[in-house]
mmCIF file of N, CA and C in Angstrom:
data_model
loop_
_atom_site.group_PDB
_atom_site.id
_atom_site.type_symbol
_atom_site.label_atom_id
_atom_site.label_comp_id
_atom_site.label_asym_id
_atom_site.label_seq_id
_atom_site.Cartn_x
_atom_site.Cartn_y
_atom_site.Cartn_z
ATOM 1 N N UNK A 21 0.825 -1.185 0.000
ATOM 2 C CA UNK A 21 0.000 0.000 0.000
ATOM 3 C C UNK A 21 0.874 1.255 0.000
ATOM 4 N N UNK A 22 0.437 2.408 -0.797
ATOM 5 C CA UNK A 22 0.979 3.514 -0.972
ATOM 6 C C UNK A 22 0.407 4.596 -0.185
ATOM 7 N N UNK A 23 0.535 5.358 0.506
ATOM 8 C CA UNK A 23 -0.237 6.395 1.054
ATOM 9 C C UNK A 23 0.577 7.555 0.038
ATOM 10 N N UNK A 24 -0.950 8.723 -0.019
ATOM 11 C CA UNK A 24 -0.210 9.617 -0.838
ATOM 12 C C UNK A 24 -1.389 11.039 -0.520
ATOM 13 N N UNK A 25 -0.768 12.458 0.380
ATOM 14 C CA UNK A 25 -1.699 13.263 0.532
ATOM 15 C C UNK A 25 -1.621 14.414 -0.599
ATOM 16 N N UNK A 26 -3.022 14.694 -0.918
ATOM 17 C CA UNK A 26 -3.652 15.517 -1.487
ATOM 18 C C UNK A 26 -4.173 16.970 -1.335
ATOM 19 N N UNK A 27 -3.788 17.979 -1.614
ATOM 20 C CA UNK A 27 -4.526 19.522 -1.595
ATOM 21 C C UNK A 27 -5.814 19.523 -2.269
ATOM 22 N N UNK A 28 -6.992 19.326 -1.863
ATOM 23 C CA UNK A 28 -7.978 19.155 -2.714
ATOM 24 C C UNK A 28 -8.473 20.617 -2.773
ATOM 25 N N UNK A 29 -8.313 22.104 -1.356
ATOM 26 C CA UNK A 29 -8.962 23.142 -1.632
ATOM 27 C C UNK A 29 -7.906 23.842 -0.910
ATOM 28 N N UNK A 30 -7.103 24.440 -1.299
ATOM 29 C CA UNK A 30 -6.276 25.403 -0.644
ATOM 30 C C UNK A 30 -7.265 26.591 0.273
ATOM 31 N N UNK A 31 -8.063 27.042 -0.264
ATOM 32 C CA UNK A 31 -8.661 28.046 0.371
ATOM 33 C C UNK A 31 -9.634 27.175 1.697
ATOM 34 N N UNK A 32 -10.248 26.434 1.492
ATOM 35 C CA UNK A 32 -11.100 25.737 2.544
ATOM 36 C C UNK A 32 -10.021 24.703 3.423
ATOM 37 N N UNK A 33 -8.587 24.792 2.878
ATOM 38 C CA UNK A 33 -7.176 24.032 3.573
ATOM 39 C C UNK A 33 -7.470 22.682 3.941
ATOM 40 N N UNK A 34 -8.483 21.956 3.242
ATOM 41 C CA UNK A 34 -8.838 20.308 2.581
ATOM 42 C C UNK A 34 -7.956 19.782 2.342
ATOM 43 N N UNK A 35 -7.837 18.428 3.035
ATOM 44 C CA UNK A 35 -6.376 17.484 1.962
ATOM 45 C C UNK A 35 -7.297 16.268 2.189
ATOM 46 N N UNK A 36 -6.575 15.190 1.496
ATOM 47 C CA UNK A 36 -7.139 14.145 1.520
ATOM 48 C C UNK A 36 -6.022 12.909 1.723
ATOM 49 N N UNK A 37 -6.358 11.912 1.934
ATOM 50 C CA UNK A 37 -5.514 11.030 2.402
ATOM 51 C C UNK A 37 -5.554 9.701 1.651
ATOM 52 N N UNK A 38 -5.256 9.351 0.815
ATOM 53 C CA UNK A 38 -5.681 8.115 0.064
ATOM 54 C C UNK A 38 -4.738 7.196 0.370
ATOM 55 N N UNK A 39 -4.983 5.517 0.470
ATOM 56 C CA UNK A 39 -4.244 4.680 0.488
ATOM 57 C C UNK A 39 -4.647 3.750 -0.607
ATOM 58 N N UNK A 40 -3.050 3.763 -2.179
ATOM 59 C CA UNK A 40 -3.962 2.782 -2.760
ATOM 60 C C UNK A 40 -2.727 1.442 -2.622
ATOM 61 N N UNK A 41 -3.565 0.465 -3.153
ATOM 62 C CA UNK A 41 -3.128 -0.989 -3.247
ATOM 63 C C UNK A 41 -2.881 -1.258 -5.068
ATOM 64 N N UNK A 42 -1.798 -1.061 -5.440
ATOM 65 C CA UNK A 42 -1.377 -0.711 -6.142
ATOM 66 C C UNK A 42 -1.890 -1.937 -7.141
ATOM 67 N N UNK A 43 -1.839 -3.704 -6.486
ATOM 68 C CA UNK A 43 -2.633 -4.701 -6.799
ATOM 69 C C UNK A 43 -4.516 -4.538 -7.208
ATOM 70 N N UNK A 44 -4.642 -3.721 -6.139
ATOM 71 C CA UNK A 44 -5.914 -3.608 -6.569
ATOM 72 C C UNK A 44 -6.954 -1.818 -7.038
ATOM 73 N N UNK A 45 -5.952 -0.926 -6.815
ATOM 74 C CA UNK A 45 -6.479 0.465 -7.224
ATOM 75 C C UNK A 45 -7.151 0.801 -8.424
ATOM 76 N N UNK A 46 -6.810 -0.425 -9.646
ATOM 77 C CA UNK A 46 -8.042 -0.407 -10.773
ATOM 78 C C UNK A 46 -9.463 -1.004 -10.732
ATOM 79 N N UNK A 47 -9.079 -1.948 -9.780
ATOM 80 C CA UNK A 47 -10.500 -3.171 -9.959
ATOM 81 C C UNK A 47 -11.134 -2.896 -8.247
ATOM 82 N N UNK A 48 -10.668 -1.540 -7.343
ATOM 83 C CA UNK A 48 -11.794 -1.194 -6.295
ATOM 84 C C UNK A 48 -11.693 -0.219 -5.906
ATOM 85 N N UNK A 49 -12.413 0.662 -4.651
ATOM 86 C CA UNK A 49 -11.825 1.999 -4.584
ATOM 87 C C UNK A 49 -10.713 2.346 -3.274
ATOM 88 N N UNK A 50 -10.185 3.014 -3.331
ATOM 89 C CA UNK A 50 -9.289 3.358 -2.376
ATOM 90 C C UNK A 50 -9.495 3.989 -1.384
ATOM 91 N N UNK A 51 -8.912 3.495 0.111
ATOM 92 C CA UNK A 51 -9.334 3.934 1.034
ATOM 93 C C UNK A 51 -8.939 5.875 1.037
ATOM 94 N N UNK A 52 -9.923 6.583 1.792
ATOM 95 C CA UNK A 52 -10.022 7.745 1.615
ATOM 96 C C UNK A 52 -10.472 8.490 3.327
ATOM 97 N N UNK A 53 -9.218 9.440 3.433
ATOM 98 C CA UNK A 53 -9.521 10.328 4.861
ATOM 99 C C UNK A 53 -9.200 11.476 4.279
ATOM 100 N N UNK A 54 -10.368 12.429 5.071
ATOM 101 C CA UNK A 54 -9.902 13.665 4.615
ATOM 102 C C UNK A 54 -10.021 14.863 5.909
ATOM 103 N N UNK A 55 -9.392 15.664 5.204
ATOM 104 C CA UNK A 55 -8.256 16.507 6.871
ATOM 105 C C UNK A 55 -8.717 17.929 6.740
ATOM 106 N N UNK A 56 -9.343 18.753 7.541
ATOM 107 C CA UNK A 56 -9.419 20.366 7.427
ATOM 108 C C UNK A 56 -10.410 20.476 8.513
ATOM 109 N N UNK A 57 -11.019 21.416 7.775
ATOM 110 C CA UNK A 57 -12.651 22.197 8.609
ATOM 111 C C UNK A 57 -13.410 20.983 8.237
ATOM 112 N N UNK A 58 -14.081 20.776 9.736
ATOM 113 C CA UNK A 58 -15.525 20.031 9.722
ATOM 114 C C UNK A 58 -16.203 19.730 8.900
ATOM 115 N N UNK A 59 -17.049 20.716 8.453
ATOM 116 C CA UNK A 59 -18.204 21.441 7.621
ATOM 117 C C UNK A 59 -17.613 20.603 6.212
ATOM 118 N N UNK A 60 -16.257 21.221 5.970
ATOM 119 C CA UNK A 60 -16.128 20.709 4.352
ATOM 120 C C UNK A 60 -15.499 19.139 4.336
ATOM 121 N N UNK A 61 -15.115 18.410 5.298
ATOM 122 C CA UNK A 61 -14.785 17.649 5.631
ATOM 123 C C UNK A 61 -16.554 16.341 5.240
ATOM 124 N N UNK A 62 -17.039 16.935 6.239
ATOM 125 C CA UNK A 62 -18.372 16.379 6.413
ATOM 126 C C UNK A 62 -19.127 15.854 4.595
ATOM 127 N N UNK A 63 -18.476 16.957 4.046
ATOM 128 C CA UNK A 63 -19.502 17.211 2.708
ATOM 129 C C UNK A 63 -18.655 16.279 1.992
ATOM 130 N N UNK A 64 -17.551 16.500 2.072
ATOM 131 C CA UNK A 64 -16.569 15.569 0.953
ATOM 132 C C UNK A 64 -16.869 13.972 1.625
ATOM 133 N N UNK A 65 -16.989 13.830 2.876
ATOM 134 C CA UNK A 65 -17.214 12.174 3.040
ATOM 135 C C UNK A 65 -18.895 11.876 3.089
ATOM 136 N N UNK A 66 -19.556 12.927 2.651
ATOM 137 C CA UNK A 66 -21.300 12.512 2.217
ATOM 138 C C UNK A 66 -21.055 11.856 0.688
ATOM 139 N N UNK A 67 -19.963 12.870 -0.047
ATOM 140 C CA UNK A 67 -20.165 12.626 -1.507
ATOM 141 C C UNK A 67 -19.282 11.465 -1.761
ATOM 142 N N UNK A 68 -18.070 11.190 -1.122
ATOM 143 C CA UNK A 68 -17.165 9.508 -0.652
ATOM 144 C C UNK A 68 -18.338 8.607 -0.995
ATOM 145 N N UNK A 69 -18.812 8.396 -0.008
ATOM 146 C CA UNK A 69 -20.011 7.552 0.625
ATOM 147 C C UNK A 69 -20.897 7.303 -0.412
ATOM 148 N N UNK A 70 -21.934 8.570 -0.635
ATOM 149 C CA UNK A 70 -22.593 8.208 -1.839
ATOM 150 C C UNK A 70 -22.308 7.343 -3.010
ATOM 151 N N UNK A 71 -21.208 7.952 -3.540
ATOM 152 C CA UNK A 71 -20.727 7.717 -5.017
ATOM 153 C C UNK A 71 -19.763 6.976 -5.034
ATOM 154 N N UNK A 72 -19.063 6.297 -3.971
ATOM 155 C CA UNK A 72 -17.835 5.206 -4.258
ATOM 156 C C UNK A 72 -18.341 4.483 -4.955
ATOM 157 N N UNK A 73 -19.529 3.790 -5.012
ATOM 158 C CA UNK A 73 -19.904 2.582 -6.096
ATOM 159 C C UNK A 73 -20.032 2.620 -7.520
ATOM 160 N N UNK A 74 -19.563 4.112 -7.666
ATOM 161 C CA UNK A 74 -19.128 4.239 -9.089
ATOM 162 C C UNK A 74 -18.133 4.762 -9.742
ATOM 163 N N UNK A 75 -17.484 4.173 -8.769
ATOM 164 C CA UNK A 75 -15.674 3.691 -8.593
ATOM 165 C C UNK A 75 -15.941 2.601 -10.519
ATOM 166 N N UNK A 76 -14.893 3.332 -11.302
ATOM 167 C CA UNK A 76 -15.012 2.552 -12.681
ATOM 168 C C UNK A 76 -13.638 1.975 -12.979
ATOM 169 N N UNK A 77 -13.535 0.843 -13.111
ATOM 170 C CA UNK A 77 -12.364 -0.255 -13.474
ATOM 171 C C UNK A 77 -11.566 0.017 -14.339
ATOM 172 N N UNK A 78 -12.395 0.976 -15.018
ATOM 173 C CA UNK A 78 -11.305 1.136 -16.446
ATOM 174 C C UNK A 78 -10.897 2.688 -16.569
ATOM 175 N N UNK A 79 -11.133 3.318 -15.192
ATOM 176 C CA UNK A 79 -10.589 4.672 -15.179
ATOM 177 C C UNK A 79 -9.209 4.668 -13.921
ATOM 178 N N UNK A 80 -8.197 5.115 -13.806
ATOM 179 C CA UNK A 80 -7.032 6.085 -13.344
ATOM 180 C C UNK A 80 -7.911 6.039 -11.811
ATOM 181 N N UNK A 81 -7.084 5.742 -10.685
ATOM 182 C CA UNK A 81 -7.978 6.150 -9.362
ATOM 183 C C UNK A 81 -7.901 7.814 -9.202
ATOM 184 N N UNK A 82 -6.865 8.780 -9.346
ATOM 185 C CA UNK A 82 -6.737 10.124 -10.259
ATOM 186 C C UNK A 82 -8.299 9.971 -10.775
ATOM 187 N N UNK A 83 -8.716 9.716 -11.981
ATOM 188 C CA UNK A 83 -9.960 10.053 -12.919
ATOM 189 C C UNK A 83 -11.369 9.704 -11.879
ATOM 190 N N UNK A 84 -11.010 8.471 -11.246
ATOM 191 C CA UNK A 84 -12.255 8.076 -9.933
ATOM 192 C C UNK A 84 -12.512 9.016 -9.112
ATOM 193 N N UNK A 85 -11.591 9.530 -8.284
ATOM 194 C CA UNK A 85 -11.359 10.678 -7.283
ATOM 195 C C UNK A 85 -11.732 11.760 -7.715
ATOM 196 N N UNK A 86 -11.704 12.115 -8.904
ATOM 197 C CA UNK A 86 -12.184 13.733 -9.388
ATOM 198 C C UNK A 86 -13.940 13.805 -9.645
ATOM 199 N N UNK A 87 -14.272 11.997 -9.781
ATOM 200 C CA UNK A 87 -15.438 12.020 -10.491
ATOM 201 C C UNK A 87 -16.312 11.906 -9.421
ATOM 202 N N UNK A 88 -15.865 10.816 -8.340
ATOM 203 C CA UNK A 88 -16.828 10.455 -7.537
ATOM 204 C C UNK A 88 -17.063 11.706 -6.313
ATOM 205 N N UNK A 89 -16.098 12.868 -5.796
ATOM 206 C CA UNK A 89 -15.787 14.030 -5.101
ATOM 207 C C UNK A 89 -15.889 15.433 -5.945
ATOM 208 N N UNK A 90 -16.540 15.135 -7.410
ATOM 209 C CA UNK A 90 -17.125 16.152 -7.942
ATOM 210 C C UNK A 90 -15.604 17.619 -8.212
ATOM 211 N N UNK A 91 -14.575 16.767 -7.959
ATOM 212 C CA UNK A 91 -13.494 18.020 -7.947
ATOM 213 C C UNK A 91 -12.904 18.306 -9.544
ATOM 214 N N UNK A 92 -11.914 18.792 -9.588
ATOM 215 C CA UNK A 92 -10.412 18.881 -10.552
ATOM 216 C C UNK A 92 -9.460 18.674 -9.694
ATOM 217 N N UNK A 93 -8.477 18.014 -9.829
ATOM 218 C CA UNK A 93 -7.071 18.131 -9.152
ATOM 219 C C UNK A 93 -6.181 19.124 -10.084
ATOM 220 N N UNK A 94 -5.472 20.046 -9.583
ATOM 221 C CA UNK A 94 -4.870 21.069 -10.049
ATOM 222 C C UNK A 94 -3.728 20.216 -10.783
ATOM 223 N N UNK A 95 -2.934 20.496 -12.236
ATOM 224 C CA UNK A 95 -1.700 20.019 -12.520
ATOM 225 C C UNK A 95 -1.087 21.046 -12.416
ATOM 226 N N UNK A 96 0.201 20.236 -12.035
ATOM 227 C CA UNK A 96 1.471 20.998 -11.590
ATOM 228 C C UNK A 96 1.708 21.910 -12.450
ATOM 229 N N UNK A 97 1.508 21.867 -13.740
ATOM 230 C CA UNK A 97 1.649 22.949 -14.293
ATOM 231 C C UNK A 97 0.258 24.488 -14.296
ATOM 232 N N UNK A 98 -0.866 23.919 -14.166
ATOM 233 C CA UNK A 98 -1.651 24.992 -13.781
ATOM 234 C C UNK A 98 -1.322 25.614 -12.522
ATOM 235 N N UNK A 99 -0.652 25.108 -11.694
ATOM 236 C CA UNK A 99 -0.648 25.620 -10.216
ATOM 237 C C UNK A 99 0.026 27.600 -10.660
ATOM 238 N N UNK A 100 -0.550 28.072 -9.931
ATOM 239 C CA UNK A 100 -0.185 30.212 -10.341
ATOM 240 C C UNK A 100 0.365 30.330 -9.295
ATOM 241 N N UNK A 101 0.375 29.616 -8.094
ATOM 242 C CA UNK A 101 1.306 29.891 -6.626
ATOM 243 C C UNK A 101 2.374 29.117 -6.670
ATOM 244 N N UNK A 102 2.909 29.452 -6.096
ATOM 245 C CA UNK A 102 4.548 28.285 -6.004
ATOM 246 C C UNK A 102 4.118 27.390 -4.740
ATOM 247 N N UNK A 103 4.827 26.313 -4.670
ATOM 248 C CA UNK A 103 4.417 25.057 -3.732
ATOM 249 C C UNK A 103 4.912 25.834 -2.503
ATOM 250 N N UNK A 104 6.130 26.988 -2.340
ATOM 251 C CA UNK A 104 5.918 27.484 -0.792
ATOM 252 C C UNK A 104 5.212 28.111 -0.630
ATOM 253 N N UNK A 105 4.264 28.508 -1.387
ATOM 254 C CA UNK A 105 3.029 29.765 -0.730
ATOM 255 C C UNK A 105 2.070 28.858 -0.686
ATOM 256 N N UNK A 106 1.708 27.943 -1.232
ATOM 257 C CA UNK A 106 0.751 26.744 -0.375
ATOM 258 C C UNK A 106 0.831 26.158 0.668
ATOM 259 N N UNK A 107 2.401 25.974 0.897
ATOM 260 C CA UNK A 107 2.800 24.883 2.380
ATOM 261 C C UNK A 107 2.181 26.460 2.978
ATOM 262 N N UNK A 108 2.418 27.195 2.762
ATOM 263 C CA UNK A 108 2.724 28.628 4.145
ATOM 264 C C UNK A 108 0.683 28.890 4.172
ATOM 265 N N UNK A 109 0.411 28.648 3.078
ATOM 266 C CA UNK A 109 -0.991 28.332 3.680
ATOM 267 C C UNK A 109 -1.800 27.405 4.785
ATOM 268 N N UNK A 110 -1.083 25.905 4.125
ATOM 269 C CA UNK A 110 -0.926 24.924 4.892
ATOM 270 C C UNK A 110 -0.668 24.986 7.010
ATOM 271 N N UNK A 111 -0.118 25.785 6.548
ATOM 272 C CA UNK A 111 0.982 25.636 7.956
ATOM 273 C C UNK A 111 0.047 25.808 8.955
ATOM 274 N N UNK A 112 0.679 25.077 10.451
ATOM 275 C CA UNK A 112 -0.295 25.388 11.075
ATOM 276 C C UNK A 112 -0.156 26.398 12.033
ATOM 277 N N UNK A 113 -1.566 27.353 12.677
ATOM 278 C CA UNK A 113 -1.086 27.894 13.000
ATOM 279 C C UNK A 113 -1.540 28.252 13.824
ATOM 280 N N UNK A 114 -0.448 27.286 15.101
ATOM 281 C CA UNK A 114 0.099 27.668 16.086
ATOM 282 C C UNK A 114 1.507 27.621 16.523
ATOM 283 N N UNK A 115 2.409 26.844 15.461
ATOM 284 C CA UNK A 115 3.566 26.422 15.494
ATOM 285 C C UNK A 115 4.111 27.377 14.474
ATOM 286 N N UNK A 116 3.073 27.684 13.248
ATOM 287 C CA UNK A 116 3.972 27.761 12.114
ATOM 288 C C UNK A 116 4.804 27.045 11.101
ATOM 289 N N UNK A 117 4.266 25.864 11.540
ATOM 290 C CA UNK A 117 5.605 25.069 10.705
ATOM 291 C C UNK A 117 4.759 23.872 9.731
ATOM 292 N N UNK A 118 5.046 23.581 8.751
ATOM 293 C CA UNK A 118 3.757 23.004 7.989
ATOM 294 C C UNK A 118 4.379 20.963 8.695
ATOM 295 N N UNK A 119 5.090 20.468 8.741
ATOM 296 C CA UNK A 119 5.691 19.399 9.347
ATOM 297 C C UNK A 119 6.724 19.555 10.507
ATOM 298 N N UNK A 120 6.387 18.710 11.343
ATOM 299 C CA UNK A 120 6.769 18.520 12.558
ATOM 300 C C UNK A 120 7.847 17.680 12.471
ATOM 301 N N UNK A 121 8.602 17.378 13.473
ATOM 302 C CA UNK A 121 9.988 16.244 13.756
ATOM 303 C C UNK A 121 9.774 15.008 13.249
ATOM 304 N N UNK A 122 8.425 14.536 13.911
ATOM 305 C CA UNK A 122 7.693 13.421 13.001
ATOM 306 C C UNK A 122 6.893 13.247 12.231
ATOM 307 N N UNK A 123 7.551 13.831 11.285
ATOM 308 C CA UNK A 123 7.083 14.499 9.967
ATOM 309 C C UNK A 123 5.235 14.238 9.633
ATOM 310 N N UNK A 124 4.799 15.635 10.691
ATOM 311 C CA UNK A 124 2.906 15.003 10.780
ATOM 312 C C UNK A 124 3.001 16.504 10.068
ATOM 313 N N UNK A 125 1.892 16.696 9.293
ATOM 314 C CA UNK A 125 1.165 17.710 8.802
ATOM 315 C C UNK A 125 0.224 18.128 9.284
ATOM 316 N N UNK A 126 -0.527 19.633 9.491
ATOM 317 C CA UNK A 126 -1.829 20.270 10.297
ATOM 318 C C UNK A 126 -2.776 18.861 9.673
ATOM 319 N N UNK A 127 -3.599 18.844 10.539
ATOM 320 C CA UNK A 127 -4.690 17.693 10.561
ATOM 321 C C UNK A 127 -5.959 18.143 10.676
ATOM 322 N N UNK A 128 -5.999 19.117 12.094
ATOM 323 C CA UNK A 128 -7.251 19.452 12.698
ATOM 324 C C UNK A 128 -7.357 20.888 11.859
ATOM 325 N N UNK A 129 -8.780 20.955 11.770
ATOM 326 C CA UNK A 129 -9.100 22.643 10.984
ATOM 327 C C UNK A 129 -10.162 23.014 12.002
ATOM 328 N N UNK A 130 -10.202 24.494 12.565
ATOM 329 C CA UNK A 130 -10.562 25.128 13.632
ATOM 330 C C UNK A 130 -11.987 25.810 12.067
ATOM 331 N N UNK A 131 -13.239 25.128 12.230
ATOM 332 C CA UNK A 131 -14.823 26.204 12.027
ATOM 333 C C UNK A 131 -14.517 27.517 11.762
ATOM 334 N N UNK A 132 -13.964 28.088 12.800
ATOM 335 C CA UNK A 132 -14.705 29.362 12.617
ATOM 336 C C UNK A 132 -13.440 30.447 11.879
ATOM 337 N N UNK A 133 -12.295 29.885 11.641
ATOM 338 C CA UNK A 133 -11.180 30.758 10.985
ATOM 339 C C UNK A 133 -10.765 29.650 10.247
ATOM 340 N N UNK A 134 -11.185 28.531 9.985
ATOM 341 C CA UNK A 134 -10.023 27.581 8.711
ATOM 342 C C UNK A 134 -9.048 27.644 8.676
ATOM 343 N N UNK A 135 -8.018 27.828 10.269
ATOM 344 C CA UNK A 135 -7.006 27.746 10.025
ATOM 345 C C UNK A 135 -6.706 25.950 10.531
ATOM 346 N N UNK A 136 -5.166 25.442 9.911
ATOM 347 C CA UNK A 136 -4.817 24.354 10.447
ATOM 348 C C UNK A 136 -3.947 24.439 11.791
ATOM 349 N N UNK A 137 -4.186 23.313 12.289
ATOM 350 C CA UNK A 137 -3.661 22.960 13.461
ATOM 351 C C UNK A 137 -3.008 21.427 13.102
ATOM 352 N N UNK A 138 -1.799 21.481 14.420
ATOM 353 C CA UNK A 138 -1.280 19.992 14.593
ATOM 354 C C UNK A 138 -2.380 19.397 15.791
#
């Protein structure tokens, strides 16, 4: 198994957490956690839930993930910010620091300001 995290909304500071099985990431869907504010948290694992069962065999888990969570994933080349003005979005903040010693990333997202926390 691969774990691999995701920026799904910089502004709502959403990530997602996928673990795929590299044996099986075409033929089922991949496990899925996702990290920020509540509220948008809540909505992205209503639309998980709903629509995993049309998780499709013959699509990219990439092409599944965009379809079944209603998103775009940004390509590296569309990105208009540089990857440090995202971590510095990222970051959390009470430390400031987007990874810790043991290399953890903000997890918790505080309602009422969307900022991250460790």
């Amino acid at each position: 198994c691969s774990t691999l995290r995701i920026l799904l909304d910089a502004t709502q500071r959403t990530t997602c957490e996928i673990q795929l099985d590299v044996l099986k990431c075409d033929s089922q869907p991949c496990e899925c956690r996702f990290y920020g504010v509540k509220q948008e948290i809540m909505r992205l694992e209503q639309k998980w839930q709903e629509h995993t069962h049309e998780w499709d065999t013959e699509c990219s888990p990439r092409q599944n993930l965009q379809h079944i969570l209603g998103i775009i994933f940004i390509d590296e080349d569309d990105i208009k910010q540089s990857k440090t003005e995202y971590i510095l979005e990222m970051e959390c903040s009470m430390c400031l620091e987007f990874k810790t010693d043991d290399n953890r990333i903000p997890n918790i997202g505080c309602d009422a300001c969307k900022k991250l926390f460790h």
